[in-house]
GROMACS .gro file of C-alpha atoms in nm:
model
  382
    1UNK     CA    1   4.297  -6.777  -2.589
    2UNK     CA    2   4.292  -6.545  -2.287
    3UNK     CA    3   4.595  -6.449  -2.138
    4UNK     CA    4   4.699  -6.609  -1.783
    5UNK     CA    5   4.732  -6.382  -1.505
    6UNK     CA    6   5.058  -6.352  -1.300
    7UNK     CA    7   5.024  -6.466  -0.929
    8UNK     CA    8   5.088  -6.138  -0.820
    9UNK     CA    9   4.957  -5.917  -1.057
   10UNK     CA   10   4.744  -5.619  -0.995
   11UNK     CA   11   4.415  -5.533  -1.068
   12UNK     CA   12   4.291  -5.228  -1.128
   13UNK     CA   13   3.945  -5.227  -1.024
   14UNK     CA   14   3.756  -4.917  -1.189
   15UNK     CA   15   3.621  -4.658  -0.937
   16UNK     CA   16   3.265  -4.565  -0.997
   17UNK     CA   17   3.181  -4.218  -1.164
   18UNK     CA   18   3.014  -3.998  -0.876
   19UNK     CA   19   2.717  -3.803  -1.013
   20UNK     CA   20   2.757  -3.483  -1.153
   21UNK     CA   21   2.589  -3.187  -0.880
   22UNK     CA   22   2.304  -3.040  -1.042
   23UNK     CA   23   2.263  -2.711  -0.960
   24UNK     CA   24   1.983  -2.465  -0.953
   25UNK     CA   25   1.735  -2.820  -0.890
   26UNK     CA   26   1.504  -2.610  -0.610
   27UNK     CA   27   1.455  -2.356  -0.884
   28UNK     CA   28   1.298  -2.532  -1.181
   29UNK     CA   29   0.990  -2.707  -1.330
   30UNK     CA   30   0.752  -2.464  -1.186
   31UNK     CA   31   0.971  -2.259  -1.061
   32UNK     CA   32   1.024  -2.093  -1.411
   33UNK     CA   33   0.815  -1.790  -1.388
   34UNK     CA   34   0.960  -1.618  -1.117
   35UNK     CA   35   1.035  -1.327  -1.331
   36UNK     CA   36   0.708  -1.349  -1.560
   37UNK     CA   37   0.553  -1.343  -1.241
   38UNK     CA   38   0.771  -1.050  -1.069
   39UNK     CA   39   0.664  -0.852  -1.375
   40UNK     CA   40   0.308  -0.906  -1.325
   41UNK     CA   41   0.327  -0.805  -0.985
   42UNK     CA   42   0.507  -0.479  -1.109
   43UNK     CA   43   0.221  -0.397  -1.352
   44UNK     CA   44  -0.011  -0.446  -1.005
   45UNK     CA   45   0.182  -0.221  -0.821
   46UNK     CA   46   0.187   0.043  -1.044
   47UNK     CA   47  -0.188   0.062  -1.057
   48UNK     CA   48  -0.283   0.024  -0.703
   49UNK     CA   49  -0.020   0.301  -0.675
   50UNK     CA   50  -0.244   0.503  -0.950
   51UNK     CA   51  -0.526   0.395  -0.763
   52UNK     CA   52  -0.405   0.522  -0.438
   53UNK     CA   53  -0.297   0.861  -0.626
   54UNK     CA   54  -0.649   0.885  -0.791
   55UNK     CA   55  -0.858   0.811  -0.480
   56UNK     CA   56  -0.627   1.080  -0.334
   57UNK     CA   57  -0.724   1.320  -0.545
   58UNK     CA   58  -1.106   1.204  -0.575
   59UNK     CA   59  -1.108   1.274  -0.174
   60UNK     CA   60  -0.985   1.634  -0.166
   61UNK     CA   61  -1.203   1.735  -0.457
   62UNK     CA   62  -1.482   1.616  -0.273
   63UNK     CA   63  -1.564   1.356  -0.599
   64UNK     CA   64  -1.630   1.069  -0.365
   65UNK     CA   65  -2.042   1.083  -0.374
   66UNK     CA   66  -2.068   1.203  -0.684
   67UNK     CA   67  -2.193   0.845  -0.771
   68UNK     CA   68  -2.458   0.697  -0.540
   69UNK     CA   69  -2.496   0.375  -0.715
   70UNK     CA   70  -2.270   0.050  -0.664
   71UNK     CA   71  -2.317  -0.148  -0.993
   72UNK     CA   72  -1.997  -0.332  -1.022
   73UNK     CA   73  -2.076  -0.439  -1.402
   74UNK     CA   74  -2.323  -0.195  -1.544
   75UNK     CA   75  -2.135   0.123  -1.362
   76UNK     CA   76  -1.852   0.057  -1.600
   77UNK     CA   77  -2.015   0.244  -1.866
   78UNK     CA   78  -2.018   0.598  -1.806
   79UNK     CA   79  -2.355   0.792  -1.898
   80UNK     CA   80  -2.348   0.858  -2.277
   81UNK     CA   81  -2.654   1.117  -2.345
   82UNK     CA   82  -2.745   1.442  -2.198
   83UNK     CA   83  -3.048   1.225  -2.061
   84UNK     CA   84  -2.848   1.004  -1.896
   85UNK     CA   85  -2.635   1.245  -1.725
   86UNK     CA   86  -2.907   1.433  -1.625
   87UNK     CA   87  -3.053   1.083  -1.462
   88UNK     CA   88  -2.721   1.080  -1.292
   89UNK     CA   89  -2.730   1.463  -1.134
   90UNK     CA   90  -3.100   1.392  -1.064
   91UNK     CA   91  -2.956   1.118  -0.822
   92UNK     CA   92  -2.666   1.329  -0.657
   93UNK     CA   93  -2.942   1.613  -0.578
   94UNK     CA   94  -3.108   1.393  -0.348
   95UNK     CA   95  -2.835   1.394  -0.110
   96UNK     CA   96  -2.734   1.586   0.181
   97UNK     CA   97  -2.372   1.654   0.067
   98UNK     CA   98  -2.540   1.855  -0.293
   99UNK     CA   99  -2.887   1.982  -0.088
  100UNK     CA  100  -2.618   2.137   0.205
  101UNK     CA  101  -2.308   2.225   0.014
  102UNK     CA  102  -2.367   2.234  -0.353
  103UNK     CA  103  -2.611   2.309  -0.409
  104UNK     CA  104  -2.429   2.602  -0.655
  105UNK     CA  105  -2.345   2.291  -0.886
  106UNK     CA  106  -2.484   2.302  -1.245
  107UNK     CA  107  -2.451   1.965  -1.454
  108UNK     CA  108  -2.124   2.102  -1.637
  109UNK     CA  109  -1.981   2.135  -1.246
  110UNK     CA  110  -2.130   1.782  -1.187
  111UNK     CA  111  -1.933   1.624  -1.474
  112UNK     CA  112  -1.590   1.720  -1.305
  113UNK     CA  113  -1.655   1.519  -0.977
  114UNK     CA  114  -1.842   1.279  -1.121
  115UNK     CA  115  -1.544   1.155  -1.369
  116UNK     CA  116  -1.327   1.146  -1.093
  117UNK     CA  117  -1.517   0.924  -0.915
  118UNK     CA  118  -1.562   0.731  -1.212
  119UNK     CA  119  -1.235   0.702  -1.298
  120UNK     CA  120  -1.152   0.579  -0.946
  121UNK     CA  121  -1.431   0.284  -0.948
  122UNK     CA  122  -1.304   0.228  -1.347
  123UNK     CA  123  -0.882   0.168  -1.238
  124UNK     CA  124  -1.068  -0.027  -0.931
  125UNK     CA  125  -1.221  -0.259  -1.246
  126UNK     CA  126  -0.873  -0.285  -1.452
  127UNK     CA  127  -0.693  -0.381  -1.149
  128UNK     CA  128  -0.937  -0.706  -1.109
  129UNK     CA  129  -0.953  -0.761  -1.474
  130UNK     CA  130  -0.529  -0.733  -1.455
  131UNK     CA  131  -0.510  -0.985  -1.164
  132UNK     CA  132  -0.739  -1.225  -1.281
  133UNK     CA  133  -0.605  -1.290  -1.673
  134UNK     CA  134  -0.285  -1.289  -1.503
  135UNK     CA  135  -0.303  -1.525  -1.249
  136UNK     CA  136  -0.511  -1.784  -1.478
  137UNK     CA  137  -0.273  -1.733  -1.721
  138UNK     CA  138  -0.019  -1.860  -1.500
  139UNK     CA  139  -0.220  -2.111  -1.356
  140UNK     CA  140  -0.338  -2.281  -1.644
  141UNK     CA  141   0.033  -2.317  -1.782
  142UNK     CA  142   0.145  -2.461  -1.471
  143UNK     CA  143   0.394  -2.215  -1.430
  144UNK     CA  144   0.330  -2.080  -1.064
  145UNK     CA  145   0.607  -2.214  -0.795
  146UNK     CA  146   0.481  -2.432  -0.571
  147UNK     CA  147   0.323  -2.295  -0.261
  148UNK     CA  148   0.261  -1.969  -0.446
  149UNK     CA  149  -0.107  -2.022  -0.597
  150UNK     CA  150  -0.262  -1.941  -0.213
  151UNK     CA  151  -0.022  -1.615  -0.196
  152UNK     CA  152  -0.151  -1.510  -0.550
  153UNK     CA  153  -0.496  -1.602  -0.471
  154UNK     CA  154  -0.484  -1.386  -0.165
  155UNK     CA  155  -0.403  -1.083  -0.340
  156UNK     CA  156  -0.691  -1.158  -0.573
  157UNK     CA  157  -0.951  -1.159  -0.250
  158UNK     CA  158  -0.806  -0.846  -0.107
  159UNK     CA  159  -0.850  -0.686  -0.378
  160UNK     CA  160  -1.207  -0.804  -0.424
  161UNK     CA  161  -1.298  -0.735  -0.079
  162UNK     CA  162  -1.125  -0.369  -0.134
  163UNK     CA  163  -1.414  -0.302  -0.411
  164UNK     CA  164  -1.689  -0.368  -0.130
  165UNK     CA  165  -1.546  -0.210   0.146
  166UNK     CA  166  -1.496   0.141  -0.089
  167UNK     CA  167  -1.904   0.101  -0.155
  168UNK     CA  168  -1.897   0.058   0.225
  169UNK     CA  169  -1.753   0.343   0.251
  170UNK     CA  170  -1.968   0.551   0.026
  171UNK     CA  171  -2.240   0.423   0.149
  172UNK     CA  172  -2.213   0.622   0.464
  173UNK     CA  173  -2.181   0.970   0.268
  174UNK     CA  174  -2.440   0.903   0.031
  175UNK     CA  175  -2.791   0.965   0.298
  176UNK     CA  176  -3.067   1.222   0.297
  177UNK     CA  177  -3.155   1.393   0.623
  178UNK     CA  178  -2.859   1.314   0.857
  179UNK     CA  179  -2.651   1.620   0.757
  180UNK     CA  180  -2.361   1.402   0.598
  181UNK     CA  181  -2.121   1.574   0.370
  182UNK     CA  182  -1.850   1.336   0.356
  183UNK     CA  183  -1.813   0.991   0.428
  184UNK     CA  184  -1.749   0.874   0.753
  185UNK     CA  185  -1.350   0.859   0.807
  186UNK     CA  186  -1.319   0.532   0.971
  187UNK     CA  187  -1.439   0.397   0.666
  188UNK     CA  188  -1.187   0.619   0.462
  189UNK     CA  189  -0.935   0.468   0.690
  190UNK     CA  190  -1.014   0.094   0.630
  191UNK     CA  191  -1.049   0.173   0.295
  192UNK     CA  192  -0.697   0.342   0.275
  193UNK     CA  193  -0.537   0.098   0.531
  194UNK     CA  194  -0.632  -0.196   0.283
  195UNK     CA  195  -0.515  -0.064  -0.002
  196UNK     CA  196  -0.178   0.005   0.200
  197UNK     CA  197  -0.158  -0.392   0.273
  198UNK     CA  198  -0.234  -0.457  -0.107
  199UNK     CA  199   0.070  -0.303  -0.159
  200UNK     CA  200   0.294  -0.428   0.106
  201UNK     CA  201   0.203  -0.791  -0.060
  202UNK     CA  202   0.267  -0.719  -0.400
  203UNK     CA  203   0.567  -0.562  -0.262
  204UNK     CA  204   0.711  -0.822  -0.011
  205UNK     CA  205   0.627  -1.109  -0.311
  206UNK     CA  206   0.816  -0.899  -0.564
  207UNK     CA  207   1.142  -0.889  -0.350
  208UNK     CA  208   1.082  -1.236  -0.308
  209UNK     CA  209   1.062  -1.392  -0.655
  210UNK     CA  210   1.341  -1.163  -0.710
  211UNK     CA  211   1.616  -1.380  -0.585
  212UNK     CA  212   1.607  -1.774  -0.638
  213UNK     CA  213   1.463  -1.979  -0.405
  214UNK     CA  214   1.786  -2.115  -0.283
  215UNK     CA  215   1.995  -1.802  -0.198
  216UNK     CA  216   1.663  -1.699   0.030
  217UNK     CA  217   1.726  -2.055   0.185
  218UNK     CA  218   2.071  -1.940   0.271
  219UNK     CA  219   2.034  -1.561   0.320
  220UNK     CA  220   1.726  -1.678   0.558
  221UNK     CA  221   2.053  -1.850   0.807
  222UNK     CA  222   2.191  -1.487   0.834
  223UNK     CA  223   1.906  -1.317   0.904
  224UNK     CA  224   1.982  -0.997   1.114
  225UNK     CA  225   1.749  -1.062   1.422
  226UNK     CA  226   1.701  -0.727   1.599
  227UNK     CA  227   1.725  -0.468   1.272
  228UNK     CA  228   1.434  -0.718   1.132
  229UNK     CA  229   1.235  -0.684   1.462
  230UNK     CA  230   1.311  -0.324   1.463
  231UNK     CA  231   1.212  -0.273   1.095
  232UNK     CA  232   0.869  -0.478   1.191
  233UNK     CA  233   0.784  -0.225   1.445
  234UNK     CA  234   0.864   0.074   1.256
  235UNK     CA  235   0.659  -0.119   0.943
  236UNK     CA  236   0.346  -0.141   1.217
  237UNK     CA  237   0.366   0.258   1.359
  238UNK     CA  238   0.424   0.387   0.993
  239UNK     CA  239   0.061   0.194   0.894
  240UNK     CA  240  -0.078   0.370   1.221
  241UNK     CA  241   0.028   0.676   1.068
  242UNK     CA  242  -0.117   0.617   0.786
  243UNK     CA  243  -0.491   0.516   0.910
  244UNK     CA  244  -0.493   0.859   1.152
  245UNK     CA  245  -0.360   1.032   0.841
  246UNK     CA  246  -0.694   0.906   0.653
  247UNK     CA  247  -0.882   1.008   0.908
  248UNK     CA  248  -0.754   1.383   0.902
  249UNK     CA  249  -0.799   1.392   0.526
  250UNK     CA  250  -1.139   1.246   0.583
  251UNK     CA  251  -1.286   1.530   0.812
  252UNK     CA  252  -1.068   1.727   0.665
  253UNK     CA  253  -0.887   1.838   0.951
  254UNK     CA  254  -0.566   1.936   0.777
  255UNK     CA  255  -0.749   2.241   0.661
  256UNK     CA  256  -0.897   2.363   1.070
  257UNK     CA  257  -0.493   2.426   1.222
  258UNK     CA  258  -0.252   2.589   1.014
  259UNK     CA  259  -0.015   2.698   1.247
  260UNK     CA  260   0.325   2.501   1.371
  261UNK     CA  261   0.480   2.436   1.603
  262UNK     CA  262   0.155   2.481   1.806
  263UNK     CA  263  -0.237   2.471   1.765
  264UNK     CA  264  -0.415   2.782   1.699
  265UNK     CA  265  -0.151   2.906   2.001
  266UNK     CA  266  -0.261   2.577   2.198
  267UNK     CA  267  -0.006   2.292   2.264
  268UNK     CA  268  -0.357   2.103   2.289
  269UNK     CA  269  -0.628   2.209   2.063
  270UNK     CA  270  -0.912   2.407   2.248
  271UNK     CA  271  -1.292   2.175   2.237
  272UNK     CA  272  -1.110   1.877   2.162
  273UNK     CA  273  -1.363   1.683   2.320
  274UNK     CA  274  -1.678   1.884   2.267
  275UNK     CA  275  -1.851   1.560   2.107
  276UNK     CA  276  -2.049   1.348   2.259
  277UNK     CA  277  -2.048   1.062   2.303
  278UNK     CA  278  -1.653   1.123   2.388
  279UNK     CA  279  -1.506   0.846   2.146
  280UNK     CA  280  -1.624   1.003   1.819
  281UNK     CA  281  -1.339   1.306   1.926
  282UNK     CA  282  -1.123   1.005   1.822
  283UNK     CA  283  -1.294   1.011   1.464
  284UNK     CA  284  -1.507   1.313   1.361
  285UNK     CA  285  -1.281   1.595   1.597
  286UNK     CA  286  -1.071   1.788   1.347
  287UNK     CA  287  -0.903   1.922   1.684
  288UNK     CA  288  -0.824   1.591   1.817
  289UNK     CA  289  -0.792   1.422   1.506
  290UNK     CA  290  -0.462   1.669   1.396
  291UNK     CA  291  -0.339   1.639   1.725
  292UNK     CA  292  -0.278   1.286   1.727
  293UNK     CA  293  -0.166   1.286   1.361
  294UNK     CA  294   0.124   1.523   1.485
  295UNK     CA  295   0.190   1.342   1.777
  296UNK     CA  296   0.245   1.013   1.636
  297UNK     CA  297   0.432   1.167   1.349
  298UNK     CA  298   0.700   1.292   1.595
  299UNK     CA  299   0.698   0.937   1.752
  300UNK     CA  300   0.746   0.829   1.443
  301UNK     CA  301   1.025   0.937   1.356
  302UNK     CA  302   1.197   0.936   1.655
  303UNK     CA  303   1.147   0.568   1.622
  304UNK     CA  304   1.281   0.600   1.334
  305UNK     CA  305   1.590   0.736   1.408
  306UNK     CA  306   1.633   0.437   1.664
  307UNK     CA  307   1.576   0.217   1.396
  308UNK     CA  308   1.813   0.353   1.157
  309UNK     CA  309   2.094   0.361   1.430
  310UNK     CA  310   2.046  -0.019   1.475
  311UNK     CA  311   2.059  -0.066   1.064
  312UNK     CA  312   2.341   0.127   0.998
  313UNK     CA  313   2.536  -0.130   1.202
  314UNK     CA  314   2.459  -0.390   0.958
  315UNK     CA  315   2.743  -0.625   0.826
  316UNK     CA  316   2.576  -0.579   0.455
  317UNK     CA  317   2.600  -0.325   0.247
  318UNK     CA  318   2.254  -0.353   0.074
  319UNK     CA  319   2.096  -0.341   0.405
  320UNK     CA  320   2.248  -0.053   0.529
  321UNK     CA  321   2.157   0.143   0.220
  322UNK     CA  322   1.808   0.042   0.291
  323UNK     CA  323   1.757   0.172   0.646
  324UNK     CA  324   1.938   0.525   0.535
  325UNK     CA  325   1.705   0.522   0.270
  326UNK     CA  326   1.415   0.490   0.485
  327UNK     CA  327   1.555   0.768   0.744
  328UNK     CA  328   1.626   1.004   0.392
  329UNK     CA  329   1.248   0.985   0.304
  330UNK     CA  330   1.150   0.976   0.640
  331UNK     CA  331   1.241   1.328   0.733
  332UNK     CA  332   1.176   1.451   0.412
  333UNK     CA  333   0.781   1.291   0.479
  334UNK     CA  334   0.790   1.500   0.806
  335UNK     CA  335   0.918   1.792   0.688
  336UNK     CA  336   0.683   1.760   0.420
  337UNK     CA  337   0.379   1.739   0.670
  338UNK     CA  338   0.438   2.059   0.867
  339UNK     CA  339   0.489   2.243   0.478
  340UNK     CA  340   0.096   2.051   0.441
  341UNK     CA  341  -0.047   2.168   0.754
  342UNK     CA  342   0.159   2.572   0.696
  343UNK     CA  343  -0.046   2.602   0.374
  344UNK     CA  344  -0.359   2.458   0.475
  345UNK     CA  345  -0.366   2.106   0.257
  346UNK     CA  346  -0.368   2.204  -0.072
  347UNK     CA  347  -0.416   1.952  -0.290
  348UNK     CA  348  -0.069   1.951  -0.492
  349UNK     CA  349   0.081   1.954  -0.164
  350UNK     CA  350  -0.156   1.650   0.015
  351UNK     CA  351  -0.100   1.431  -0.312
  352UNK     CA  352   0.266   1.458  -0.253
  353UNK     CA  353   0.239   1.377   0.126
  354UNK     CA  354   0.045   1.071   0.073
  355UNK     CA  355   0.289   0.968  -0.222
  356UNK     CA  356   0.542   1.007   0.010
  357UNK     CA  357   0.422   0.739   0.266
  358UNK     CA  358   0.336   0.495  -0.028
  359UNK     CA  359   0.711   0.535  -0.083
  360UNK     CA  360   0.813   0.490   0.283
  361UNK     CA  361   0.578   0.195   0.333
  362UNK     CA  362   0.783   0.048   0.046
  363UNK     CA  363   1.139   0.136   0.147
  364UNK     CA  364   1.034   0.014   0.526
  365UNK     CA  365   0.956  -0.312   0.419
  366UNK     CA  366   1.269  -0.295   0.131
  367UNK     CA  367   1.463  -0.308   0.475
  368UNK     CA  368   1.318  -0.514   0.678
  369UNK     CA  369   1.312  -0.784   0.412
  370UNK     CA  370   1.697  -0.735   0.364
  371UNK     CA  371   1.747  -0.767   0.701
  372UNK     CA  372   1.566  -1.132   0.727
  373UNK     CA  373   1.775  -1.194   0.350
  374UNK     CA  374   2.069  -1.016   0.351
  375UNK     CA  375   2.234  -1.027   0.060
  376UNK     CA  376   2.569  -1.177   0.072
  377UNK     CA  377   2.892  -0.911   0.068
  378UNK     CA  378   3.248  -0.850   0.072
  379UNK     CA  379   3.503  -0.839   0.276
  380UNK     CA  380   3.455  -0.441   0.298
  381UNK     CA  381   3.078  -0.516   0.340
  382UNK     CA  382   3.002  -0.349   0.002
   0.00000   0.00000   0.00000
């Protein structure tokens, strides 16, 4: 029998167990190959920084029309017979660029530009194949975050759309009759510029799988308004820089003005607008072309310097790091570029100046990502 109950007894009336926090909840089920993915992205970088380095170098040995076919499947095997590379040459004869230049070339001379070219159009082909099997590999296992499939897919089409534009490009080297020896160098420029916002994707999504999606959340609350705006400008004149640079190595103008701080002895280079019509100075006028490459250079960096001033201030250590990394590699670029114009472009030399701005790109928008996600720091702002 129960127990009675004194009048004024008390009860103690069990409080309820509050739920235990789960933490990390914004991060998982799909969220799990972040770093899979990161690494992916890494392999991608690498080889569209290859692929920059190789095209590069297929551009100032003149390798670029060595092949005047665009067969996207069938070009993947390179000729295997003496017959077939004779085909080949047969094909590169027809063209003004061997009928008013090389015409010196024997088929052992041929082989040299024409594996360069090939090997361009061939890391073009691995860098598709290297996308693709890894973005359905992460599709099909249901392991992309959400919202990321349409970022990853992007890449994909840029990439795609990269491989027609460089045929584009071609395309206007490889003619008989019109006198071309080189491609045109607004197409070199798209082509270039392109590959330049291949890699500041891959490079922005990298730093961004790189940190859990809920410390971006809360970095995103102190983002550092006016070094991030500053940082977005300087991100928009460096890619400037870098389409007028294509178009210097694609007349190559680097090679017509070897003298610094002036022109030939000009501040402005004589017959800078002996063209006509007037706007192809702008494109095809080694003159012109160099002068505005300098020009915006020095702008450049005297943004740059304005820039850095305003990042140094930062509150975060990380992020001030960034912008003096960005100034380091910054003057070292320029000083870099008057050392390229003193000794005429050679190639050694040009490789390592357009290295140089692949790095730049990447340390530009290194800081200007810190800046909208600062990462979190001490009391001494280390």
């Amino acid at each position: 029998m129960a127990e009675k109950r004194k009048l004024f007894e008390e009860v103690t009336i069990p409080e309820p167990q509050k739920p235990v926090a789960q933490t990390g909840v914004i991060d998982r089920g799909r969220g799990g190959a972040r770093t899979a993915i990161r690494i992916w992205l890494f392999v991608l970088f690498a080889l569209v920084f290859l692929m920059i380095a190789v095209g590069g170098m297929t551009r100032l040995t003149d390798s670029g029309l060595s092949i005047t076919e665009w067969r996207p499947i069938t070009g993947s095997v390179p000729p295997l017979s003496e017959a077939d590379w004779q085909s080949e040459f047969d094909k590169y004869k027809q063209i003004d660029e061997f009928q008013l230049q090389n015409s010196w070339m024997q088929l052992s001379d041929f082989k040299v530009i024409y594996w360069w070219e090939w090997g361009h159009r061939q890391l073009g082909r691995v860098i598709g194949l290297v996308w693709a099997v890894g973005f359905l590999w992460f599709l099909l296992r249901r392991q992309i975050p959400v919202g990321w499939t349409p970022r990853l897919l992007l890449l994909g089409a840029l990439g795609g759309a990269q491989g027609a534009i460089g045929w584009w490009m071609v395309a206007s080297g490889v003619t008989s009759g019109e006198g071309m020896l080189d491609v045109k160098s607004y197409r070199l420029a798209t082509h270039l510029g392109l590959a330049f916002v291949i890699l500041g994707f891959i490079t922005w999504y990298a730093l961004m799988l790189g940190r859990p999606e809920r410390d971006l959340i809360q970095a995103r609350r102190a983002k550092e308004t006016k070094p991030f705006k500053l940082s977005t400008g300087l991100m928009h004149f460096a890619f400037l820089q870098i389409l007028l640079g294509a178009l210097v190595a694609g007349i190559d103008a680097g090679r017509y003005f070897v003298d610094w701080p002036l022109m030939q002895g000009q501040v402005f280079p004589r017959d800078a607008f002996n063209i006509e019509p007037t706007w192809r100075n702008f494109f095809e006028n080694p003159g012109l072309v160099q002068f505005m490459h300098r020009v915006s250079g020095y702008l450049l960096f005297v943004f740059g310097i304005v820039v850095w001033l305003r990042g140094r201030g930062s509150a975060h250590g990380k992020t001030r790091f960034a912008f003096n990394a960005v100034m380091a590699v910054l003057t070292l670029q320029v000083i870099w570029g008057i050392m390229t114009v003193l000794y005429a472009a050679p190639v050694h030399i040009a490789l390592v100046h357009q290295a140089l701005a692949v790095i730049l790109w990447v340390l530009i928008l290194r800081a200007r990502f810190l800046s909208a996600y600062p990462i979190a720091t001490g009391i001494r702002g280390t």
